[in-house]
Amino acid sequence: MQDNTAHRHRPIPMSRVAISGGFWGERQRVNREVTIPAIYQKLEETGRVASWAMEGPADPPPSHERIGVRVFWDSDSGKWLEAAAYSLAAHPDAELEATADALIDAIENAQFDDGYLNTYFPVHFPEGQWANLRDSHEMYNAGHLMEAAVAYHQATGKRKLLDVLARFSDHIAATFGVEDGKRRGYPGHPEIELALVKMYRETGEKRFLDLASYLVDERGQAPHYYDQESYDRGESPDSYWAGTYRYCQAHLPLREHTEANGHSVRACYLYAGIADVALETGDEDLLRLSRVLWNDLTRHQMYVHGGVGPSHHNEGFTFAYDMPTETAYCETCAAIALAFWAHRMFHVDPDSRYIDVMELAIYNSSLSGLSHAGDEFFYANPLTAYPGVNPQGRWHENMEDGHHRRTAWFHCPCCPPNISRLIASIGEYAYSQAGDRVYVQMYHENSASMDIAGSEVRLTQETQYPWDGSILIGVNTVQPAEFELALRIPDWCYDYQLAVNGERQTAAAERGYVILSREWSDGDQVELTLAMPVERVMPHPSIRQSAGQIALQRGPLVYCLEEVDNGPRLANVCIPESSELDASFDSGLFGGVSVITGRALRIEPAEESPALYRHHSQTSYNETAFTFKAIPYYLWANRDLGEMRVWIRSS
Amino acid sequence: MQDNTAHRHRPIPMSRVAISGGFWGERQRVNREVTIPAIYQKLEETGRVASWAMEGPADPPPSHERIGVRVFWDSDSGKWLEAAAYSLAAHPDAELEATADALIDAIENAQFDDGYLNTYFPVHFPEGQWANLRDSHEMYNAGHLMEAAVAYHQATGKRKLLDVLARFSDHIAATFGVEDGKRRGYPGHPEIELALVKMYRETGEKRFLDLASYLVDERGQAPHYYDQESYDRGESPDSYWAGTYRYCQAHLPLREHTEANGHSVRACYLYAGIADVALETGDEDLLRLSRVLWNDLTRHQMYVHGGVGPSHHNEGFTFAYDMPTETAYCETCAAIALAFWAHRMFHVDPDSRYIDVMELAIYNSSLSGLSHAGDEFFYANPLTAYPGVNPQGRWHENMEDGHHRRTAWFHCPCCPPNISRLIASIGEYAYSQAGDRVYVQMYHENSASMDIAGSEVRLTQETQYPWDGSILIGVNTVQPAEFELALRIPDWCYDYQLAVNGERQTAAAERGYVILSREWSDGDQVELTLAMPVERVMPHPSIRQSAGQIALQRGPLVYCLEEVDNGPRLANVCIPESSELDASFDSGLFGGVSVITGRALRIEPAEESPALYRHHSQTSYNETAFTFKAIPYYLWANRDLGEMRVWIRSS
């Protein structure tokens, strides 16, 4: 077992990682120029910005509407502020900063003297304040605002929002806890746990960590807090709309959990928070819990594109190996939360297998949540799309007109600012450090500075990754420095070449990293070439929904076939085992992407017939060969809408 | 176009068709000895019998529960009485008749002086009477009671219930209609239309047919009645819980419909009623409508086992070629209603293609609704079952513990008495007559008498159908009689042999029948041998969910593989195109059934791994040959519960 206290693994903060171009440089440009302004405009249009003025309508909403999406409006402001902060850190922008400052002023003005902060309850439903932690999202909002506060402090040095949220945290700690006179509450939607650890790291003040620990420890304890607060409201706990506290991971004390359960965004934020608390406290039991949950999720409940949570019903998990493709929910926020959790898992248990999942979730089921143009969003990220779906028979946020399409906003707009803040902060995930070792986690065009072995060292990466597996890493250092460079060898890579200053190296990977240990001099160059062939991915034999089918992967990217490239009735397309699969760079597509082509067969009856079913003895079939074209999954539904499949029949 | 007035096609009533043994003899015995008593016991236990005493609790239910399943309790009594009546007709049983008489007395006592009859509204929600036709099921209940009244009159000659329902019908006709002072209402759940036509046929009184015609003609007209009654209740029509009047086939005037829509049980009862009205009135427009809807449903929206309505969401139709298998709803009642409609379609448009669908729905997705022992029921009849399903992530009536299993009763128990009445009345579907032609529609052990060509003729069938395609038909007649015997050649049969008194006949089939036209003498024997090989069924190329898979059919029976016979992970089982498929009779299974066996491959990775996804380049696969065993679909889930599949991968 890794020692987590003596030799802490920490990310190198994004403030020290400049994205200089390449794949993420372009994604960050779009985020900065399109996505962040577009989301702010929606926050204004929908009244979220104005809500901080704390002026409500004279008439409160009817009781049955009192806990609706309105209760988590505050989190949307928080996530947008966080995205803006990350963007400002890399690209100062006086206008954006002024907008953010004004919003922060409004937030400060909205805070009550006792530290309570919420735009909904005091104005619309005062008796609801802290009366329904199970559903009210007050702590969830607090958490997102805390993350914004930390990010904004780091980006601008301004601590107004940090102070506001410190006061709110103190209010929460004064209200909830194990001490006499406090209530033993905790949030129905976890998120604040990881945010409080950020507050702790930013301020060094242990009270934030203590509150996070309390929230983790109290969750699911008997007598059940949500039962008690239900009785206090005059409601039976049996009337809980979600039917089970599994939905919010509160059916058992957390340390007794053995599987990832319930609403997947709640789950992954919570598990990330548990890992954070474990990392800071060294609590072995929480570390064990983290590994148990991680193994369950990644061995039983994760889609090939890193999405999690198959069911619309609970927006979450169902059971092991249950991976419906067309009805897969795979909320954008869940993939992002999984990436957050994965990143934390590495830092409690340094192994590249966590980063493999992080990278998978980022490049595929997270990034698919945003349109190429940057102004439309997916809520659900299915693995099969079929147009013409009748909204009478199915439902989800992106399916109003029978097409699964991105839209500019949602009734519950949690995903748009989430993907925006992830992209803005992508630099945070590139490097980690432990003592005199620096881990290179993600490969992309960047320049990162770090203090290592008593020296200021700068690493630069030049690469076309993820389109190409060649990475050139330059070392800049004022004086020679002895440190270890740990280069991640992704799980999809079975063959790599490594050279330092042109000299071939033969180091083997340990826990997914090759370690180059030497005295580095200014101008040293590391050349890493990751073989990136097209791979056919086969599902676990218990995944019934994809049996007999393959997915295509190249590097970290999972691919899909779209109707616009391959014609309709993609279910009848079969990629024979014998087909050679080629990757080529298409510079005219989405500004340049690698596509996969190969020979496929379209297997259909030789003659059209209106019959729904035909007997084999009476029917002949054509196997029409054609060259299929697959594009990266994250780019689907950016051209003509139509069918899409990740899993393709094979033979 | 067939002339529908000059030469009426009529079923030979079940009262003249004695089931003497064989497949249906045994099914009727179980129905009589087990199912009918079991359902009555549930009617008593749940208060349905007692409800006719019209005594309610002092406190009415809260307003939001006022339109729940309680509003259609009366229909359960009606359907049970109808099943009991059919059973009594074939097997007199003084005790059963006394029970039915007592229930009928109670129903008569519950009727109001103005003819209104309902156990719910007058007792629990008086102001709700006729206030919400969209949801209240008052006419639906009336329809089922009418069907019971007709059946009971036919079975026993007793007309008490018939008179009660005639008065209720008159009350409805006095309340609703196009005349001044009447409201232009019609039922949210159609059913009464076909029941009124039964009332008309039984009594010869045209007012029942007129009311049925009105209900068909008024449905969906503007201004919309359901809008108006919503406003009258002080509700916005927009708050309709089902979201669209498509749900109840009232989004457009019926004659403008072009597709089968909405809740599938509502739809198929309605379409059966339309066909009935068309048959009796000769309305060409309704005949055209019937054919349009039939073609849409059977060419676009019917499962291979005759089930209809893929979606749990609306318990109904979605869009063309949408055939999910594991989540298929395919309510038992919908398959039964489809069989009813199919039977009527033949009589407006004599062609065996309707009877093909009727037989498919009866033998497969209807009969599966009842356990082999006769005391447990399916609500949904999916084409794939996978155990371990977490009720948090999915829902339906038969899935409480993660298995799709039959249960003794339902919250909404519409299916149990429905399958019971179908089995009890199966004789009704065996023969039809038009002038001097008698159609043999279903093959089973029976003896039927009919008046034809001025003679009393008795036909007897000896056959092991559906296990075997040999049918021996005996003719008994006092004096030689010239008439046509039209023998149905099912759509699944590509080869048949026919002999009369040992002499080979070579007649070709017309509209699915071979016509034997001759002077028949007492003791004549017809020998029909329908080739009944195992057929591989291929889905239409637009049915994405079954692409690359086959179903197995032999005769009218669709087969399935169960885990108990074939082991788990059935998704990995592939039946190669080259496999020979054999049918054999297993006398030890369920009292004797034909099973299908053949060579299959189980394709799984050569080595176990916890990895959810593996790359083909790193994985080898075993193709393990084994002999699979398929059983008739209708018998699944009668042994150890586990996986089940109708559609099996093929190569």
Short mmCIF file of C-alpha atoms in Angstrom, two decimals, chain A residues 191-553:
data_model
loop_
_atom_site.label_atom_id
_atom_site.label_comp_id
_atom_site.label_asym_id
_atom_site.label_seq_id
_atom_site.Cartn_x
_atom_site.Cartn_y
_atom_site.Cartn_z
CA GLU A 191 -20.57 18.14 -3.75
CA ILE A 192 -19.71 20.36 -0.80
CA GLU A 193 -17.35 17.71 0.56
CA LEU A 194 -14.79 18.13 -2.20
CA ALA A 195 -15.37 21.89 -2.18
CA LEU A 196 -14.61 22.13 1.53
CA VAL A 197 -11.32 20.31 0.98
CA LYS A 198 -10.49 22.89 -1.68
CA MET A 199 -11.31 25.61 0.85
CA TYR A 200 -9.02 23.89 3.34
CA ARG A 201 -6.17 23.62 0.87
CA GLU A 202 -6.57 27.23 -0.22
CA THR A 203 -6.74 28.71 3.27
CA GLY A 204 -4.97 26.09 5.36
CA GLU A 205 -7.83 26.35 7.83
CA LYS A 206 -8.65 22.97 9.25
CA ARG A 207 -12.26 23.79 10.12
CA PHE A 208 -13.20 23.31 6.48
CA LEU A 209 -11.64 19.86 6.42
CA ASP A 210 -13.34 19.02 9.70
CA LEU A 211 -16.72 19.92 8.24
CA ALA A 212 -16.03 17.78 5.17
CA SER A 213 -15.06 14.86 7.42
CA TYR A 214 -18.21 15.27 9.45
CA LEU A 215 -20.39 15.23 6.32
CA VAL A 216 -18.71 12.05 5.09
CA ASP A 217 -18.92 10.32 8.46
CA GLU A 218 -22.52 11.22 9.17
CA ARG A 219 -23.94 10.18 5.83
CA GLY A 220 -26.39 7.28 6.09
CA GLN A 221 -26.04 6.88 9.87
CA ALA A 222 -28.98 5.69 11.94
CA PRO A 223 -31.31 7.11 13.09
CA HIS A 224 -31.61 8.45 9.58
CA TYR A 225 -31.53 12.21 9.36
CA TYR A 226 -33.76 12.29 6.29
CA ASP A 227 -36.38 10.26 8.13
CA GLN A 228 -36.25 12.70 11.02
CA GLU A 229 -36.49 15.82 8.91
CA SER A 230 -39.39 14.23 7.00
CA TYR A 231 -41.28 13.69 10.24
CA ASP A 232 -40.44 17.27 11.23
CA ARG A 233 -42.08 18.44 8.01
CA GLY A 234 -45.11 16.29 8.75
CA GLU A 235 -44.32 13.92 5.90
CA SER A 236 -43.76 10.21 5.92
CA PRO A 237 -40.26 9.19 4.80
CA ASP A 238 -42.02 6.57 2.68
CA SER A 239 -43.28 9.35 0.44
CA TYR A 240 -39.73 10.10 -0.74
CA TRP A 241 -40.10 10.63 -4.45
CA ALA A 242 -36.90 8.75 -5.31
CA GLY A 243 -38.08 5.72 -3.39
CA THR A 244 -34.74 4.90 -1.78
CA TYR A 245 -31.86 6.71 -0.08
CA ARG A 246 -29.65 4.68 -2.38
CA TYR A 247 -30.48 7.43 -4.85
CA CYS A 248 -28.39 9.85 -2.77
CA GLN A 249 -25.89 7.33 -1.42
CA ALA A 250 -27.39 7.58 2.06
CA HIS A 251 -28.94 4.12 2.43
CA LEU A 252 -26.07 2.95 4.62
CA PRO A 253 -23.21 4.62 6.49
CA LEU A 254 -20.65 5.35 3.80
CA ARG A 255 -17.98 3.04 5.14
CA GLU A 256 -20.36 0.12 4.64
CA HIS A 257 -20.88 0.81 0.92
CA THR A 258 -19.58 -1.77 -1.50
CA GLU A 259 -20.94 -0.55 -4.83
CA ALA A 260 -21.43 2.66 -6.72
CA ASN A 261 -25.10 3.44 -6.25
CA GLY A 262 -27.86 5.79 -7.17
CA HIS A 263 -27.71 9.13 -8.97
CA SER A 264 -24.39 9.06 -10.76
CA VAL A 265 -23.46 12.74 -10.45
CA ARG A 266 -24.19 12.69 -6.73
CA ALA A 267 -22.16 9.48 -6.48
CA CYS A 268 -19.06 10.64 -8.29
CA TYR A 269 -18.91 14.03 -6.56
CA LEU A 270 -19.27 12.25 -3.24
CA TYR A 271 -16.61 9.68 -4.03
CA ALA A 272 -14.27 12.46 -5.13
CA GLY A 273 -14.91 14.18 -1.81
CA ILE A 274 -14.22 10.98 0.09
CA ALA A 275 -10.91 10.60 -1.72
CA ASP A 276 -10.05 14.20 -0.90
CA VAL A 277 -10.80 13.72 2.78
CA ALA A 278 -8.84 10.48 2.74
CA LEU A 279 -5.90 12.17 1.12
CA GLU A 280 -5.84 14.96 3.69
CA THR A 281 -6.56 12.87 6.78
CA GLY A 282 -4.81 9.64 5.77
CA ASP A 283 -7.91 7.75 6.93
CA GLU A 284 -7.15 4.18 5.87
CA ASP A 285 -10.76 3.16 6.01
CA LEU A 286 -11.78 5.86 3.55
CA LEU A 287 -8.90 4.90 1.30
CA ARG A 288 -10.14 1.30 1.32
CA LEU A 289 -13.68 2.50 0.64
CA SER A 290 -12.45 4.61 -2.27
CA ARG A 291 -10.74 1.63 -3.86
CA VAL A 292 -13.76 -0.63 -3.36
CA LEU A 293 -16.09 1.87 -4.99
CA TRP A 294 -13.63 2.62 -7.75
CA ASN A 295 -13.19 -1.03 -8.61
CA ASP A 296 -16.92 -1.60 -8.59
CA LEU A 297 -17.61 1.31 -10.87
CA THR A 298 -14.80 0.75 -13.36
CA ARG A 299 -15.17 -3.03 -13.46
CA HIS A 300 -18.96 -3.24 -13.55
CA GLN A 301 -20.66 0.02 -14.37
CA MET A 302 -18.67 2.15 -16.81
CA TYR A 303 -19.36 2.57 -20.49
CA VAL A 304 -16.67 2.23 -23.12
CA HIS A 305 -16.67 6.02 -23.58
CA GLY A 306 -16.23 6.65 -19.86
CA GLY A 307 -19.88 7.51 -19.32
CA VAL A 308 -21.60 6.31 -16.17
CA GLY A 309 -25.20 5.96 -15.05
CA PRO A 310 -27.23 4.02 -17.64
CA SER A 311 -30.70 4.86 -16.41
CA HIS A 312 -32.90 7.88 -16.99
CA HIS A 313 -35.10 6.66 -14.19
CA ASN A 314 -32.70 7.63 -11.40
CA GLU A 315 -30.17 9.44 -13.59
CA GLY A 316 -27.82 6.83 -12.34
CA PHE A 317 -26.58 3.35 -11.73
CA THR A 318 -28.58 0.16 -12.14
CA PHE A 319 -26.60 -3.06 -11.76
CA ALA A 320 -23.38 -4.69 -12.87
CA TYR A 321 -22.81 -4.95 -16.62
CA ASP A 322 -26.09 -3.21 -17.45
CA MET A 323 -25.11 -1.08 -20.43
CA PRO A 324 -28.05 -0.20 -22.65
CA THR A 325 -26.74 1.88 -25.51
CA GLU A 326 -29.60 3.82 -27.07
CA THR A 327 -31.22 4.67 -23.76
CA ALA A 328 -27.90 5.23 -21.97
CA TYR A 329 -28.21 8.34 -19.84
CA CYS A 330 -24.51 8.99 -19.19
CA GLU A 331 -25.02 12.54 -18.08
CA THR A 332 -22.25 14.92 -19.09
CA CYS A 333 -21.90 15.99 -15.46
CA ALA A 334 -21.40 12.37 -14.38
CA ALA A 335 -18.51 11.86 -16.77
CA ILE A 336 -16.95 15.10 -15.55
CA ALA A 337 -17.44 14.07 -11.93
CA LEU A 338 -15.88 10.69 -12.73
CA ALA A 339 -12.85 12.51 -14.18
CA PHE A 340 -12.61 14.57 -10.97
CA TRP A 341 -12.79 11.45 -8.87
CA ALA A 342 -10.25 9.62 -11.02
CA HIS A 343 -7.80 12.51 -10.69
CA ARG A 344 -8.12 12.39 -6.90
CA MET A 345 -7.73 8.62 -6.84
CA PHE A 346 -4.33 8.93 -8.48
CA HIS A 347 -3.24 11.26 -5.73
CA VAL A 348 -4.24 8.87 -2.99
CA ASP A 349 -3.02 5.78 -4.83
CA PRO A 350 -0.57 6.71 -7.58
CA ASP A 351 -1.32 4.45 -10.48
CA SER A 352 -1.97 5.41 -14.06
CA ARG A 353 -5.10 3.26 -14.22
CA TYR A 354 -6.95 6.15 -12.61
CA ILE A 355 -5.62 8.61 -15.14
CA ASP A 356 -6.59 6.22 -17.93
CA VAL A 357 -10.21 6.50 -16.82
CA MET A 358 -9.88 10.25 -16.31
CA GLU A 359 -8.57 10.70 -19.83
CA LEU A 360 -11.23 8.39 -21.28
CA ALA A 361 -14.03 10.30 -19.57
CA ILE A 362 -12.62 13.70 -20.51
CA TYR A 363 -12.00 13.00 -24.21
CA ASN A 364 -15.20 11.15 -24.85
CA SER A 365 -18.32 11.33 -22.69
CA SER A 366 -17.44 14.74 -21.18
CA LEU A 367 -16.31 16.54 -24.30
CA SER A 368 -19.29 15.20 -26.25
CA GLY A 369 -21.42 17.36 -23.97
CA LEU A 370 -20.34 20.48 -25.86
CA SER A 371 -20.92 21.31 -29.51
CA HIS A 372 -17.92 21.94 -31.71
CA ALA A 373 -19.04 25.55 -32.01
CA GLY A 374 -19.21 25.81 -28.23
CA ASP A 375 -22.75 27.04 -27.68
CA GLU A 376 -24.88 23.89 -27.41
CA PHE A 377 -24.86 21.08 -24.91
CA PHE A 378 -25.78 17.47 -24.32
CA TYR A 379 -27.29 16.35 -21.08
CA ALA A 380 -27.28 12.63 -21.97
CA ASN A 381 -24.54 10.98 -24.00
CA PRO A 382 -25.91 7.73 -25.42
CA LEU A 383 -23.92 5.22 -27.44
CA THR A 384 -26.57 4.72 -30.10
CA ALA A 385 -28.81 7.36 -31.61
CA TYR A 386 -31.78 6.66 -33.77
CA PRO A 387 -33.83 9.48 -35.20
CA GLY A 388 -37.59 9.66 -35.36
CA VAL A 389 -37.98 8.73 -31.74
CA ASN A 390 -41.44 9.72 -30.66
CA PRO A 391 -41.32 11.89 -27.56
CA GLN A 392 -44.50 10.16 -26.45
CA GLY A 393 -42.58 6.96 -25.97
CA ARG A 394 -39.31 8.19 -24.60
CA TRP A 395 -37.97 11.18 -22.87
CA HIS A 396 -34.87 13.00 -22.18
CA GLU A 397 -33.58 16.52 -22.21
CA ASN A 398 -32.06 16.36 -25.67
CA MET A 399 -34.87 14.58 -27.45
CA GLU A 400 -37.65 17.09 -27.97
CA ASP A 401 -38.03 16.63 -31.71
CA GLY A 402 -37.11 13.01 -32.16
CA HIS A 403 -33.43 13.73 -32.64
CA HIS A 404 -30.83 13.53 -29.95
CA ARG A 405 -29.45 17.02 -30.43
CA ARG A 406 -27.48 19.50 -28.38
CA THR A 407 -29.42 22.52 -27.16
CA ALA A 408 -28.42 25.94 -25.92
CA TRP A 409 -29.77 25.46 -22.41
CA PHE A 410 -31.73 23.11 -20.19
CA HIS A 411 -34.48 23.33 -17.65
CA CYS A 412 -31.82 21.92 -15.32
CA PRO A 413 -28.65 23.46 -16.78
CA CYS A 414 -26.03 21.73 -14.66
CA CYS A 415 -24.03 20.40 -17.60
CA PRO A 416 -23.17 23.55 -19.59
CA PRO A 417 -21.07 25.34 -16.94
CA ASN A 418 -19.62 22.01 -15.87
CA ILE A 419 -18.05 21.21 -19.23
CA SER A 420 -16.96 24.85 -19.46
CA ARG A 421 -15.12 24.76 -16.14
CA LEU A 422 -13.51 21.43 -17.04
CA ILE A 423 -12.12 22.77 -20.30
CA ALA A 424 -10.95 25.99 -18.68
CA SER A 425 -9.08 24.03 -16.03
CA ILE A 426 -7.71 21.25 -18.21
CA GLY A 427 -4.15 22.25 -17.35
CA GLU A 428 -4.74 21.08 -13.79
CA TYR A 429 -4.80 17.47 -15.00
CA ALA A 430 -1.54 17.49 -16.96
CA TYR A 431 1.07 16.98 -14.26
CA SER A 432 1.41 15.70 -10.73
CA GLN A 433 4.33 15.88 -8.38
CA ALA A 434 5.54 13.86 -5.43
CA GLY A 435 8.85 14.95 -3.95
CA ASP A 436 11.45 14.81 -6.69
CA ARG A 437 9.20 13.01 -9.12
CA VAL A 438 7.02 14.70 -11.69
CA TYR A 439 4.33 12.73 -13.43
CA VAL A 440 3.27 13.62 -16.93
CA GLN A 441 -0.38 12.62 -16.93
CA MET A 442 -1.83 14.14 -20.06
CA TYR A 443 -0.09 14.85 -23.30
CA HIS A 444 -0.86 18.11 -25.04
CA GLU A 445 0.77 21.32 -26.10
CA ASN A 446 1.73 23.10 -22.92
CA SER A 447 4.47 24.68 -20.91
CA ALA A 448 4.56 23.97 -17.20
CA SER A 449 6.78 25.28 -14.46
CA MET A 450 7.42 23.54 -11.18
CA ASP A 451 9.74 23.62 -8.19
CA ILE A 452 11.55 20.36 -8.00
CA ALA A 453 14.76 19.19 -6.36
CA GLY A 454 15.32 22.75 -5.27
CA SER A 455 15.17 24.07 -8.80
CA GLU A 456 12.64 25.87 -10.91
CA VAL A 457 12.06 23.56 -13.83
CA ARG A 458 9.98 24.15 -16.92
CA LEU A 459 8.66 21.35 -19.06
CA THR A 460 7.25 21.94 -22.51
CA GLN A 461 5.30 19.52 -24.62
CA GLU A 462 5.02 19.55 -28.37
CA THR A 463 2.54 17.07 -29.73
CA GLN A 464 -0.44 16.55 -32.01
CA TYR A 465 -1.97 14.28 -29.37
CA PRO A 466 -4.64 12.85 -29.42
CA TRP A 467 -4.29 12.63 -33.22
CA ASP A 468 -0.74 11.36 -33.01
CA GLY A 469 1.26 9.51 -30.37
CA SER A 470 4.53 11.45 -30.75
CA ILE A 471 5.32 13.69 -27.81
CA LEU A 472 8.39 15.87 -27.52
CA ILE A 473 9.12 17.03 -23.99
CA GLY A 474 11.62 19.78 -23.48
CA VAL A 475 13.33 20.43 -20.14
CA ASN A 476 14.32 23.95 -19.16
CA THR A 477 16.22 24.51 -15.99
CA VAL A 478 18.57 27.21 -14.78
CA GLN A 479 20.95 24.67 -13.33
CA PRO A 480 21.16 20.89 -13.73
CA ALA A 481 18.64 19.15 -11.48
CA GLU A 482 18.24 15.55 -10.46
CA PHE A 483 14.65 14.43 -10.56
CA GLU A 484 12.42 11.70 -11.90
CA LEU A 485 10.25 12.18 -14.91
CA ALA A 486 7.39 9.67 -14.81
CA LEU A 487 5.78 9.39 -18.21
CA ARG A 488 2.35 7.86 -18.36
CA ILE A 489 1.95 4.92 -20.70
CA PRO A 490 -1.81 4.79 -21.33
CA ASP A 491 -3.65 1.50 -20.98
CA TRP A 492 -4.50 1.51 -24.66
CA CYS A 493 -0.82 1.59 -25.66
CA TYR A 494 0.96 -1.72 -26.07
CA ASP A 495 4.09 -0.42 -27.74
CA TYR A 496 6.06 2.73 -27.13
CA GLN A 497 9.49 4.13 -27.85
CA LEU A 498 11.40 6.47 -25.65
CA ALA A 499 14.53 8.49 -26.22
CA VAL A 500 16.37 11.14 -24.23
CA ASN A 501 18.43 13.50 -26.31
CA GLY A 502 18.12 11.05 -29.17
CA GLU A 503 19.34 8.10 -27.11
CA ARG A 504 16.93 5.18 -26.94
CA GLN A 505 15.74 4.30 -23.43
CA THR A 506 14.36 0.92 -22.44
CA ALA A 507 12.76 1.58 -19.08
CA ALA A 508 9.74 -0.59 -18.25
CA ALA A 509 6.52 0.92 -16.97
CA GLU A 510 5.67 0.67 -13.26
CA ARG A 511 2.08 1.23 -12.30
CA GLY A 512 1.62 2.66 -15.74
CA TYR A 513 4.62 5.02 -15.84
CA VAL A 514 8.10 4.81 -17.23
CA ILE A 515 10.41 6.58 -14.85
CA LEU A 516 13.34 8.54 -16.23
CA SER A 517 15.63 9.24 -13.33
CA ARG A 518 18.66 11.40 -14.09
CA GLU A 519 20.26 14.74 -13.73
CA TRP A 520 18.45 16.93 -16.18
CA SER A 521 20.09 19.84 -17.92
CA ASP A 522 18.61 22.78 -19.70
CA GLY A 523 17.62 21.83 -23.24
CA ASP A 524 17.27 18.12 -22.61
CA GLN A 525 14.74 16.53 -24.86
CA VAL A 526 12.57 13.51 -24.25
CA GLU A 527 10.93 11.87 -27.19
CA LEU A 528 8.04 9.54 -26.43
CA THR A 529 6.22 7.72 -29.20
CA LEU A 530 3.08 5.92 -28.22
CA ALA A 531 1.91 3.41 -30.83
CA MET A 532 -1.65 4.41 -31.63
CA PRO A 533 -3.17 1.78 -33.89
CA VAL A 534 -6.90 1.45 -34.32
CA GLU A 535 -8.15 -1.03 -31.74
CA ARG A 536 -11.31 -3.09 -31.82
CA VAL A 537 -12.79 -2.96 -28.33
CA MET A 538 -14.67 -6.03 -27.13
CA PRO A 539 -17.21 -5.81 -24.32
CA HIS A 540 -17.03 -7.94 -21.20
CA PRO A 541 -18.96 -11.15 -21.88
CA SER A 542 -21.60 -10.11 -19.34
CA ILE A 543 -22.47 -6.90 -21.20
CA ARG A 544 -25.43 -8.32 -23.05
CA GLN A 545 -26.31 -5.14 -24.91
CA SER A 546 -23.05 -5.05 -26.88
CA ALA A 547 -22.46 -8.78 -27.37
CA GLY A 548 -21.17 -9.58 -30.81
CA GLN A 549 -20.27 -5.96 -31.41
CA ILE A 550 -17.07 -3.94 -31.37
CA ALA A 551 -16.23 -0.36 -30.63
CA LEU A 552 -13.38 1.44 -32.32
CA GLN A 553 -10.74 3.21 -30.30
#
